mmCIF file of C-alpha atoms and ligand atoms in Angstrom:
data_model
loop_
_atom_site.group_PDB
_atom_site.id
_atom_site.type_symbol
_atom_site.label_atom_id
_atom_site.label_comp_id
_atom_site.label_asym_id
_atom_site.label_seq_id
_atom_site.Cartn_x
_atom_site.Cartn_y
_atom_site.Cartn_z
ATOM 1 C CA MET A 1 49.207 105.271 118.510
ATOM 2 C CA LYS A 2 52.620 106.589 117.523
ATOM 3 C CA ALA A 3 55.241 107.265 120.186
ATOM 4 C CA ILE A 4 58.965 107.843 120.413
ATOM 5 C CA VAL A 5 60.360 104.899 122.327
ATOM 6 C CA PHE A 6 63.881 104.270 123.637
ATOM 7 C CA THR A 7 65.004 100.936 125.052
ATOM 8 C CA LYS A 8 68.646 101.753 125.778
ATOM 9 C CA TYR A 9 70.507 104.795 127.067
ATOM 10 C CA GLY A 10 72.599 106.762 124.612
ATOM 11 C CA SER A 11 72.766 109.407 121.895
ATOM 12 C CA PRO A 12 69.640 110.784 120.167
ATOM 13 C CA ASP A 13 69.857 107.758 117.831
ATOM 14 C CA VAL A 14 68.216 105.628 120.556
ATOM 15 C CA LEU A 15 64.913 107.488 120.002
ATOM 16 C CA GLN A 16 62.749 105.445 117.627
ATOM 17 C CA LEU A 17 59.257 106.041 116.228
ATOM 18 C CA LYS A 18 57.039 103.027 117.111
ATOM 19 C CA ASP A 19 53.398 101.964 117.275
ATOM 20 C CA VAL A 20 52.358 101.312 120.877
ATOM 21 C CA PRO A 21 48.942 100.630 122.443
ATOM 22 C CA LYS A 22 46.815 103.732 123.036
ATOM 23 C CA PRO A 23 46.271 104.092 126.812
ATOM 24 C CA THR A 24 42.824 103.876 128.430
ATOM 25 C CA PRO A 25 42.048 106.264 131.291
ATOM 26 C CA LYS A 26 41.352 104.822 134.745
ATOM 27 C CA ASP A 27 38.346 106.161 136.680
ATOM 28 C CA ASN A 28 40.355 109.131 138.066
ATOM 29 C CA GLU A 29 42.262 109.882 134.840
ATOM 30 C CA ILE A 30 41.874 111.971 131.716
ATOM 31 C CA LEU A 31 43.021 110.859 128.271
ATOM 32 C CA VAL A 32 44.856 113.721 126.567
ATOM 33 C CA ARG A 33 45.665 113.941 122.884
ATOM 34 C CA VAL A 34 49.138 115.483 123.023
ATOM 35 C CA ARG A 35 49.495 118.437 120.657
ATOM 36 C CA ALA A 36 52.920 119.666 121.759
ATOM 37 C CA THR A 37 55.740 118.721 124.128
ATOM 38 C CA PRO A 38 59.099 120.464 124.474
ATOM 39 C CA VAL A 39 62.562 118.924 124.692
ATOM 40 C CA ASN A 40 63.786 119.958 128.135
ATOM 41 C CA TYR A 41 66.599 119.258 130.605
ATOM 42 C CA GLY A 42 64.807 116.155 131.956
ATOM 43 C CA ASP A 43 64.515 114.585 128.484
ATOM 44 C CA LEU A 44 68.230 114.955 127.753
ATOM 45 C CA THR A 45 69.178 113.626 131.198
ATOM 46 C CA ALA A 46 66.818 110.640 131.126
ATOM 47 C CA ARG A 47 67.813 109.668 127.565
ATOM 48 C CA ASP A 48 71.407 109.103 128.656
ATOM 49 C CA PHE A 49 71.114 108.890 132.434
ATOM 50 C CA ALA A 50 74.361 106.991 132.975
ATOM 51 C CA HIS A 51 76.431 109.729 131.303
ATOM 52 C CA SER A 52 74.531 112.869 132.311
ATOM 53 C CA PRO A 53 75.919 115.170 135.012
ATOM 54 C CA PHE A 54 74.101 114.672 138.317
ATOM 55 C CA ASN A 55 73.664 118.049 140.044
ATOM 56 C CA MET A 56 72.085 116.809 143.278
ATOM 57 C CA PRO A 57 73.561 115.213 146.462
ATOM 58 C CA ALA A 58 75.317 111.883 145.850
ATOM 59 C CA PRO A 59 72.921 109.833 148.082
ATOM 60 C CA LEU A 60 70.076 110.757 145.694
ATOM 61 C CA TYR A 61 71.921 109.310 142.681
ATOM 62 C CA LEU A 62 71.233 105.675 143.587
ATOM 63 C CA PRO A 63 67.444 105.994 144.020
ATOM 64 C CA ALA A 64 67.218 108.216 140.933
ATOM 65 C CA ARG A 65 69.171 105.765 138.781
ATOM 66 C CA MET A 66 67.115 102.830 140.150
ATOM 67 C CA ALA A 67 63.903 104.749 139.361
ATOM 68 C CA PHE A 68 65.006 105.466 135.785
ATOM 69 C CA GLY A 69 66.493 101.982 135.303
ATOM 70 C CA TRP A 70 70.079 100.894 136.018
ATOM 71 C CA ASN A 71 71.332 99.457 132.732
ATOM 72 C CA LYS A 72 68.407 100.331 130.508
ATOM 73 C CA PRO A 73 65.500 102.731 130.816
ATOM 74 C CA LYS A 74 62.406 101.597 132.721
ATOM 75 C CA ILE A 75 60.494 104.594 131.434
ATOM 76 C CA GLN A 76 60.684 104.220 127.675
ATOM 77 C CA ILE A 77 58.788 107.270 126.456
ATOM 78 C CA LEU A 78 60.251 110.696 127.266
ATOM 79 C CA GLY A 79 58.433 114.008 127.632
ATOM 80 C CA SER A 80 57.675 115.533 131.029
ATOM 81 C CA GLU A 81 55.431 118.447 130.003
ATOM 82 C CA LEU A 82 52.787 118.951 127.345
ATOM 83 C CA ALA A 83 49.761 120.754 126.033
ATOM 84 C CA GLY A 84 46.847 118.997 124.393
ATOM 85 C CA ASP A 85 43.130 118.251 124.219
ATOM 86 C CA VAL A 86 41.181 116.127 126.674
ATOM 87 C CA GLU A 87 39.694 113.354 124.566
ATOM 88 C CA ALA A 88 38.001 111.240 127.244
ATOM 89 C CA VAL A 89 37.614 111.222 131.021
ATOM 90 C CA GLY A 90 37.336 108.426 133.611
ATOM 91 C CA LYS A 91 34.105 107.775 135.528
ATOM 92 C CA SER A 92 35.025 109.786 138.622
ATOM 93 C CA VAL A 93 36.613 112.795 136.899
ATOM 94 C CA THR A 94 34.855 116.077 137.694
ATOM 95 C CA LYS A 95 37.404 118.818 136.871
ATOM 96 C CA PHE A 96 37.784 118.202 133.133
ATOM 97 C CA LYS A 97 35.604 117.267 130.171
ATOM 98 C CA PRO A 98 36.299 116.137 126.605
ATOM 99 C CA GLY A 99 37.391 119.086 124.469
ATOM 100 C CA ASP A 100 39.184 120.950 127.276
ATOM 101 C CA ARG A 101 42.559 122.370 126.220
ATOM 102 C CA VAL A 102 45.068 121.606 128.947
ATOM 103 C CA PHE A 103 48.731 121.944 129.813
ATOM 104 C CA ALA A 104 50.472 119.613 132.266
ATOM 105 C CA TYR A 105 53.657 118.578 134.030
ATOM 106 C CA VAL A 106 54.040 114.807 134.349
ATOM 107 C CA GLY A 107 57.486 114.825 135.953
ATOM 108 C CA MET A 108 59.546 111.672 136.193
ATOM 109 C CA ASN A 109 56.700 109.483 134.889
ATOM 110 C CA MET A 110 57.210 111.162 131.508
ATOM 111 C CA GLY A 111 55.360 109.736 128.469
ATOM 112 C CA ALA A 112 54.470 112.903 126.536
ATOM 113 C CA ASN A 113 56.484 111.999 123.402
ATOM 114 C CA ALA A 114 53.383 110.151 122.214
ATOM 115 C CA GLU A 115 50.067 110.900 120.554
ATOM 116 C CA TYR A 116 48.119 110.194 123.763
ATOM 117 C CA ILE A 117 48.790 110.160 127.504
ATOM 118 C CA CYS A 118 46.642 109.457 130.581
ATOM 119 C CA LEU A 119 46.958 111.840 133.544
ATOM 120 C CA PRO A 120 45.316 111.752 136.972
ATOM 121 C CA GLU A 121 42.932 114.703 137.260
ATOM 122 C CA SER A 122 44.518 115.482 140.642
ATOM 123 C CA GLY A 123 47.978 115.867 139.023
ATOM 124 C CA SER A 124 49.719 119.009 137.768
ATOM 125 C CA VAL A 125 47.258 119.623 134.955
ATOM 126 C CA ALA A 126 45.144 122.719 134.251
ATOM 127 C CA LEU A 127 43.370 124.501 131.416
ATOM 128 C CA LYS A 128 46.071 126.050 129.229
ATOM 129 C CA PRO A 129 46.475 129.838 128.907
ATOM 130 C CA ALA A 130 43.826 130.861 126.380
ATOM 131 C CA ASN A 131 46.129 133.300 124.557
ATOM 132 C CA LEU A 132 48.946 130.799 123.902
ATOM 133 C CA ASP A 133 48.980 128.131 121.226
ATOM 134 C CA TYR A 134 49.683 124.520 122.221
ATOM 135 C CA ALA A 135 53.423 124.708 121.552
ATOM 136 C CA GLU A 136 53.809 127.880 123.595
ATOM 137 C CA ALA A 137 51.719 126.532 126.467
ATOM 138 C CA ALA A 138 53.623 123.228 126.470
ATOM 139 C CA THR A 139 56.897 125.006 127.306
ATOM 140 C CA LEU A 140 55.621 126.437 130.601
ATOM 141 C CA PRO A 141 54.605 123.671 133.069
ATOM 142 C CA TYR A 142 58.063 122.375 134.159
ATOM 143 C CA GLY A 143 59.540 125.858 134.621
ATOM 144 C CA ALA A 144 56.326 127.056 136.282
ATOM 145 C CA ILE A 145 56.224 124.233 138.826
ATOM 146 C CA MET A 146 59.918 124.609 139.717
ATOM 147 C CA ALA A 147 60.331 128.392 139.593
ATOM 148 C CA VAL A 148 57.112 129.298 141.430
ATOM 149 C CA SER A 149 57.792 126.858 144.244
ATOM 150 C CA LEU A 150 61.499 127.661 144.673
ATOM 151 C CA LEU A 151 61.182 131.454 144.341
ATOM 152 C CA GLN A 152 58.524 131.450 147.084
ATOM 153 C CA LYS A 153 61.280 130.331 149.466
ATOM 154 C CA ALA A 154 63.338 133.483 148.728
ATOM 155 C CA LYS A 155 60.533 135.856 149.811
ATOM 156 C CA LEU A 156 61.267 138.354 147.010
ATOM 157 C CA GLN A 157 59.932 141.890 147.555
ATOM 158 C CA VAL A 158 59.202 144.737 145.131
ATOM 159 C CA GLY A 159 62.498 146.466 144.278
ATOM 160 C CA HIS A 160 64.697 143.564 145.412
ATOM 161 C CA LYS A 161 67.673 142.780 143.216
ATOM 162 C CA ILE A 162 67.867 139.165 142.028
ATOM 163 C CA LEU A 163 70.470 137.455 139.871
ATOM 164 C CA VAL A 164 69.355 134.274 138.092
ATOM 165 C CA ASN A 165 72.398 132.149 137.264
ATOM 166 C CA GLY A 166 71.109 129.971 134.401
ATOM 167 C CA ALA A 167 68.446 132.382 133.162
ATOM 168 C CA SER A 168 67.954 130.934 129.671
ATOM 169 C CA GLY A 169 66.907 127.407 130.696
ATOM 170 C CA GLY A 170 63.593 125.801 131.615
ATOM 171 C CA ILE A 171 63.554 126.996 135.229
ATOM 172 C CA GLY A 172 65.534 130.215 134.753
ATOM 173 C CA ALA A 173 63.314 131.614 131.983
ATOM 174 C CA LEU A 174 60.271 131.343 134.239
ATOM 175 C CA ALA A 175 62.224 132.653 137.237
ATOM 176 C CA VAL A 176 63.267 135.796 135.317
ATOM 177 C CA GLN A 177 59.683 136.508 134.237
ATOM 178 C CA LEU A 178 58.149 135.831 137.654
ATOM 179 C CA ALA A 179 60.798 137.874 139.471
ATOM 180 C CA ARG A 180 60.333 140.889 137.194
ATOM 181 C CA HIS A 181 56.633 140.845 136.358
ATOM 182 C CA HIS A 182 55.060 139.116 139.370
ATOM 183 C CA TYR A 183 57.336 140.178 142.253
ATOM 184 C CA GLY A 184 58.494 143.529 140.806
ATOM 185 C CA ALA A 185 62.168 142.736 141.359
ATOM 186 C CA GLU A 186 65.147 144.061 139.403
ATOM 187 C CA VAL A 187 66.553 141.108 137.475
ATOM 188 C CA THR A 188 70.018 140.235 136.210
ATOM 189 C CA GLY A 189 70.164 137.085 134.089
ATOM 190 C CA VAL A 190 73.293 134.988 133.547
ATOM 191 C CA CYS A 191 73.467 132.736 130.471
ATOM 192 C CA GLY A 192 75.618 131.757 127.492
ATOM 193 C CA THR A 193 76.465 134.109 124.586
ATOM 194 C CA PRO A 194 73.772 133.055 122.061
ATOM 195 C CA ARG A 195 70.958 133.589 124.571
ATOM 196 C CA LEU A 196 71.692 137.076 125.944
ATOM 197 C CA ASP A 197 68.990 138.779 123.841
ATOM 198 C CA TYR A 198 66.499 136.032 124.682
ATOM 199 C CA VAL A 199 67.001 136.576 128.423
ATOM 200 C CA LYS A 200 66.648 140.356 127.951
ATOM 201 C CA SER A 201 63.397 139.770 126.073
ATOM 202 C CA LEU A 202 62.080 137.856 129.097
ATOM 203 C CA GLY A 203 62.473 140.947 131.269
ATOM 204 C CA ALA A 204 66.017 140.911 132.638
ATOM 205 C CA GLU A 205 67.291 144.488 133.002
ATOM 206 C CA LYS A 206 70.884 143.266 132.851
ATOM 207 C CA VAL A 207 72.436 140.167 131.331
ATOM 208 C CA ILE A 208 75.819 138.595 131.982
ATOM 209 C CA ASP A 209 77.553 136.106 129.703
ATOM 210 C CA TYR A 210 79.045 133.444 131.975
ATOM 211 C CA THR A 211 81.642 132.560 129.326
ATOM 212 C CA ARG A 212 83.053 136.110 129.483
ATOM 213 C CA GLN A 213 82.368 137.460 132.946
ATOM 214 C CA ASP A 214 82.327 136.073 136.485
ATOM 215 C CA PHE A 215 79.447 137.861 138.207
ATOM 216 C CA THR A 216 81.026 137.302 141.621
ATOM 217 C CA GLN A 217 83.857 139.650 140.580
ATOM 218 C CA ASN A 218 81.855 142.650 139.293
ATOM 219 C CA GLY A 219 81.180 144.383 142.632
ATOM 220 C CA GLU A 220 77.346 144.165 142.348
ATOM 221 C CA THR A 221 75.328 142.856 145.307
ATOM 222 C CA TYR A 222 71.947 141.131 145.253
ATOM 223 C CA ASP A 223 69.135 140.341 147.683
ATOM 224 C CA VAL A 224 68.777 136.932 146.030
ATOM 225 C CA ILE A 225 71.060 134.837 143.851
ATOM 226 C CA PHE A 226 69.084 131.960 142.310
ATOM 227 C CA ASP A 227 71.617 129.404 141.068
ATOM 228 C CA ILE A 228 69.870 126.907 138.809
ATOM 229 C CA LEU A 229 72.723 124.447 138.170
ATOM 230 C CA GLY A 230 74.498 124.992 141.511
ATOM 231 C CA ARG A 231 77.546 126.446 139.764
ATOM 232 C CA VAL A 232 78.577 128.976 142.438
ATOM 233 C CA SER A 233 79.610 128.091 145.996
ATOM 234 C CA PHE A 234 78.514 130.165 149.002
ATOM 235 C CA ALA A 235 82.178 131.033 149.598
ATOM 236 C CA ARG A 236 82.308 132.656 146.137
ATOM 237 C CA ALA A 237 78.809 134.124 146.154
ATOM 238 C CA LYS A 238 78.788 135.740 149.590
ATOM 239 C CA LYS A 239 80.474 138.974 148.566
ATOM 240 C CA SER A 240 77.831 139.340 145.835
ATOM 241 C CA LEU A 241 75.036 138.980 148.409
ATOM 242 C CA LYS A 242 73.662 141.867 150.478
ATOM 243 C CA PRO A 243 74.260 141.484 154.252
ATOM 244 C CA ASP A 244 70.944 139.613 154.605
ATOM 245 C CA GLY A 245 70.940 138.177 151.075
ATOM 246 C CA ILE A 246 69.860 134.662 150.089
ATOM 247 C CA LEU A 247 71.664 132.155 147.884
ATOM 248 C CA LEU A 248 68.882 129.902 146.581
ATOM 249 C CA TYR A 249 69.848 126.661 144.848
ATOM 250 C CA ALA A 250 67.729 124.611 142.435
ATOM 251 C CA SER A 251 70.639 122.115 142.164
ATOM 252 C CA PHE A 252 72.883 121.434 145.120
ATOM 253 C CA LYS A 253 75.472 119.018 146.431
ATOM 254 C CA GLY A 254 76.347 118.043 150.014
ATOM 255 C CA ARG A 255 78.591 121.104 150.495
ATOM 256 C CA ALA A 256 75.643 123.447 149.845
ATOM 257 C CA LEU A 257 73.574 121.543 152.430
ATOM 258 C CA LEU A 258 76.332 122.147 155.008
ATOM 259 C CA ASP A 259 76.379 125.850 154.032
ATOM 260 C CA MET A 260 72.607 125.941 154.523
ATOM 261 C CA LEU A 261 73.002 124.513 158.035
ATOM 262 C CA TRP A 262 75.908 126.824 158.910
ATOM 263 C CA THR A 263 74.191 129.992 157.646
ATOM 264 C CA ALA A 264 70.938 129.057 159.412
ATOM 265 C CA LEU A 265 72.847 129.092 162.708
ATOM 266 C CA PHE A 266 75.575 131.714 162.331
ATOM 267 C CA SER A 267 75.006 134.128 159.431
ATOM 268 C CA ARG A 268 72.543 136.837 158.355
ATOM 269 C CA GLN A 269 73.177 135.727 154.772
ATOM 270 C CA LYS A 270 71.324 132.462 154.105
ATOM 271 C CA VAL A 271 71.753 129.481 151.805
ATOM 272 C CA ILE A 272 68.555 127.681 150.793
ATOM 273 C CA CYS A 273 68.590 124.272 149.101
ATOM 274 C CA ALA A 274 65.115 123.022 148.335
ATOM 275 C CA LEU A 275 63.154 120.536 146.292
ATOM 276 C CA ALA A 276 60.191 122.045 144.467
ATOM 277 C CA ASP A 277 56.648 121.157 145.502
ATOM 278 C CA GLU A 278 54.720 119.912 142.495
ATOM 279 C CA LYS A 279 51.512 121.896 142.929
ATOM 280 C CA VAL A 280 48.827 122.616 140.359
ATOM 281 C CA GLU A 281 48.523 126.096 141.934
ATOM 282 C CA SER A 282 51.845 126.980 140.268
ATOM 283 C CA LEU A 283 50.338 126.174 136.862
ATOM 284 C CA LEU A 284 47.237 128.201 137.670
ATOM 285 C CA LEU A 285 49.359 131.223 138.650
ATOM 286 C CA VAL A 286 51.418 131.011 135.455
ATOM 287 C CA LYS A 287 48.262 130.591 133.337
ATOM 288 C CA GLU A 288 46.910 133.817 134.871
ATOM 289 C CA LEU A 289 50.216 135.665 134.334
ATOM 290 C CA ALA A 290 50.425 134.434 130.730
ATOM 291 C CA GLU A 291 46.898 135.660 130.047
ATOM 292 C CA GLU A 292 47.850 139.067 131.523
ATOM 293 C CA GLY A 293 50.879 139.166 129.196
ATOM 294 C CA LYS A 294 53.338 138.910 132.109
ATOM 295 C CA VAL A 295 54.699 135.485 131.155
ATOM 296 C CA ASN A 296 55.681 134.583 127.615
ATOM 297 C CA ALA A 297 56.835 131.478 125.836
ATOM 298 C CA VAL A 298 59.437 131.873 123.121
ATOM 299 C CA ILE A 299 59.656 129.086 120.549
ATOM 300 C CA ASP A 300 62.955 128.714 118.721
ATOM 301 C CA LYS A 301 62.108 125.688 116.580
ATOM 302 C CA ARG A 302 59.285 123.182 116.109
ATOM 303 C CA PHE A 303 59.854 119.572 115.032
ATOM 304 C CA PRO A 304 57.292 116.890 114.132
ATOM 305 C CA LEU A 305 57.104 113.762 116.331
ATOM 306 C CA GLU A 306 59.109 111.711 113.814
ATOM 307 C CA GLN A 307 62.052 114.096 114.270
ATOM 308 C CA VAL A 308 62.456 113.972 118.060
ATOM 309 C CA ALA A 309 66.040 112.713 117.663
ATOM 310 C CA GLU A 310 66.803 115.713 115.423
ATOM 311 C CA ALA A 311 65.280 118.011 118.061
ATOM 312 C CA HIS A 312 67.527 116.505 120.765
ATOM 313 C CA ARG A 313 70.594 117.035 118.559
ATOM 314 C CA TYR A 314 69.618 120.646 117.946
ATOM 315 C CA VAL A 315 69.265 121.304 121.695
ATOM 316 C CA GLU A 316 72.545 119.534 122.455
ATOM 317 C CA GLN A 317 74.409 121.671 119.936
ATOM 318 C CA GLY A 318 73.694 124.595 122.281
ATOM 319 C CA HIS A 319 72.347 127.046 119.698
ATOM 320 C CA LYS A 320 68.722 127.257 120.810
ATOM 321 C CA LYS A 321 67.296 130.643 121.764
ATOM 322 C CA GLY A 322 64.129 129.838 123.616
ATOM 323 C CA ASN A 323 62.291 126.531 123.488
ATOM 324 C CA VAL A 324 62.436 123.573 121.142
ATOM 325 C CA VAL A 325 59.068 121.899 120.804
ATOM 326 C CA ILE A 326 57.732 118.683 119.325
ATOM 327 C CA ALA A 327 54.520 119.831 117.620
ATOM 328 C CA MET A 328 52.337 116.889 116.658
ATOM 329 C CA GLN A 329 50.902 118.556 113.568
ATOM 330 C CA GLN A 330 53.733 119.888 111.482
ATOM 331 C CA ASP A 331 51.694 122.408 109.536
ATOM 332 C CA SER A 332 49.875 124.004 112.458
ATOM 333 C CA LYS A 333 51.074 126.525 115.001
ATOM 334 C CA ALA A 334 50.149 123.526 117.158
HETATM 335 N N1 NAP B 1 65.224 121.646 143.268
HETATM 336 C C1 NAP B 1 64.377 120.972 142.518
HETATM 337 O O1 NAP B 1 63.291 120.548 142.974
HETATM 338 C C2 NAP B 1 64.694 120.722 141.069
HETATM 339 C C3 NAP B 1 63.703 120.246 140.204
HETATM 340 C C4 NAP B 1 64.004 120.059 138.869
HETATM 341 C C5 NAP B 1 65.290 120.285 138.407
HETATM 342 N N2 NAP B 1 66.241 120.704 139.291
HETATM 343 C C6 NAP B 1 67.595 120.949 138.822
HETATM 344 O O2 NAP B 1 67.550 121.983 137.866
HETATM 345 C C7 NAP B 1 68.596 121.799 136.952
HETATM 346 C C8 NAP B 1 68.072 121.954 135.532
HETATM 347 O O3 NAP B 1 67.556 123.242 135.355
HETATM 348 P P1 NAP B 1 66.920 123.662 133.949
HETATM 349 O O4 NAP B 1 65.904 122.672 133.579
HETATM 350 O O5 NAP B 1 66.564 125.093 133.989
HETATM 351 O O6 NAP B 1 68.186 123.397 132.994
HETATM 352 P P2 NAP B 1 68.449 123.887 131.513
HETATM 353 O O7 NAP B 1 67.168 124.166 130.806
HETATM 354 O O8 NAP B 1 69.410 122.924 130.945
HETATM 355 O O9 NAP B 1 69.176 125.302 131.733
HETATM 356 C C9 NAP B 1 70.441 125.401 132.311
HETATM 357 C C10 NAP B 1 70.807 126.861 132.446
HETATM 358 O O10 NAP B 1 72.106 126.973 133.065
HETATM 359 C C11 NAP B 1 72.933 127.799 132.230
HETATM 360 N N3 NAP B 1 74.330 127.431 132.416
HETATM 361 C C12 NAP B 1 75.035 126.422 131.861
HETATM 362 N N4 NAP B 1 76.304 126.440 132.318
HETATM 363 C C13 NAP B 1 76.390 127.494 133.170
HETATM 364 C C14 NAP B 1 77.439 128.047 133.941
HETATM 365 N N5 NAP B 1 78.656 127.514 133.947
HETATM 366 N N6 NAP B 1 77.172 129.147 134.686
HETATM 367 C C15 NAP B 1 75.949 129.699 134.708
HETATM 368 N N7 NAP B 1 74.893 129.205 134.003
HETATM 369 C C16 NAP B 1 75.125 128.128 133.237
HETATM 370 C C17 NAP B 1 72.409 127.597 130.827
HETATM 371 O O11 NAP B 1 72.809 128.681 130.028
HETATM 372 P P3 NAP B 1 73.008 128.569 128.432
HETATM 373 O O12 NAP B 1 72.123 127.449 127.953
HETATM 374 O O13 NAP B 1 72.584 129.899 127.919
HETATM 375 O O14 NAP B 1 74.454 128.254 128.176
HETATM 376 C C18 NAP B 1 70.909 127.591 131.098
HETATM 377 O O15 NAP B 1 70.435 128.905 131.280
HETATM 378 C C19 NAP B 1 69.168 120.395 137.158
HETATM 379 O O16 NAP B 1 70.469 120.465 137.703
HETATM 380 C C20 NAP B 1 68.193 119.751 138.096
HETATM 381 O O17 NAP B 1 68.824 118.868 138.993
HETATM 382 C C21 NAP B 1 65.972 120.937 140.595
#
């Protein structure tokens, strides 16, 4: 089968089209023919791990770098989310059958930049939303897994005001849609200039361009600030939080962990730093919301498998408005 393989860290040029053996499913696995896989934050980070910013506590850097490979990548095929067709199932698989159309999050194991991938049936894999094509469905699993799990920790209520700092990315786009259409919250999205309309189209009532305005200085207060990249400290954010508001981090350093401890003991305002639980229930919820028209997937550009490097360059240039997807069949709305 064809796959995009990289054997050293670096620029998009390290991504090479190669023939590799087609995998065979174990008893508990399904073999999926990949129809689409987006280029997301994880792909860019893993492709050049040594030079990518690390937005988590320093003690996690060592194990993460060891897991990805110190000097060269251990995992040589990128792609952490996908949509495709089940082609074969292992002997003990009961949840899926050949022909099922699925979407999945494979996380750090990656491997979706290939024509086929094997997934355990107990993993984060579910039937894809029936109303979305493969490319659209493929853009949802990572954001769904992260945003559903992390937002649950903020206990959003109908009418709450939430600001999503990083609203145009993989996690933020799902967070905006869930907050508005699932929780009934009033959403402000913060992103870069080219993506303001995109974030509005996802359901944000207000948008703020972080290159032009510092939201901590505009006098607004929120029940929840969801900071995706961990760009705002509690010291800066606290006057933008209601008296019992929550600063929820997807990315956090040691200082934020100390703020979490301090606020747990001494403050009505709280800081929450959390790692997402990878649960298939998050995919099932987002499938349901997509089928009800409450969650959408916006595709900016589709590239064929041979042009994965081009797709990475396009994302890195910072012009994308929505998702960039590797669609395995160039002609189709795969
Ligand atoms: N807690 C967990 O379990 C968990 C799991 C997975 C990932 N993460 C963390 O999540 C982060 C990646 O999130 P993602 O996949 O959503 O990333 P992404 O797709 O790259 O999106 C990043 C977002 O941040 C925005 N942004 C960039 N600079 C900003 C700034 N100075 N101020 C405000 N917003 C800014 C971007 O806006 P524009 O693009 O419009 O400029 C974009 O909306 C990583 O740091 C990773 O460590 C945490």
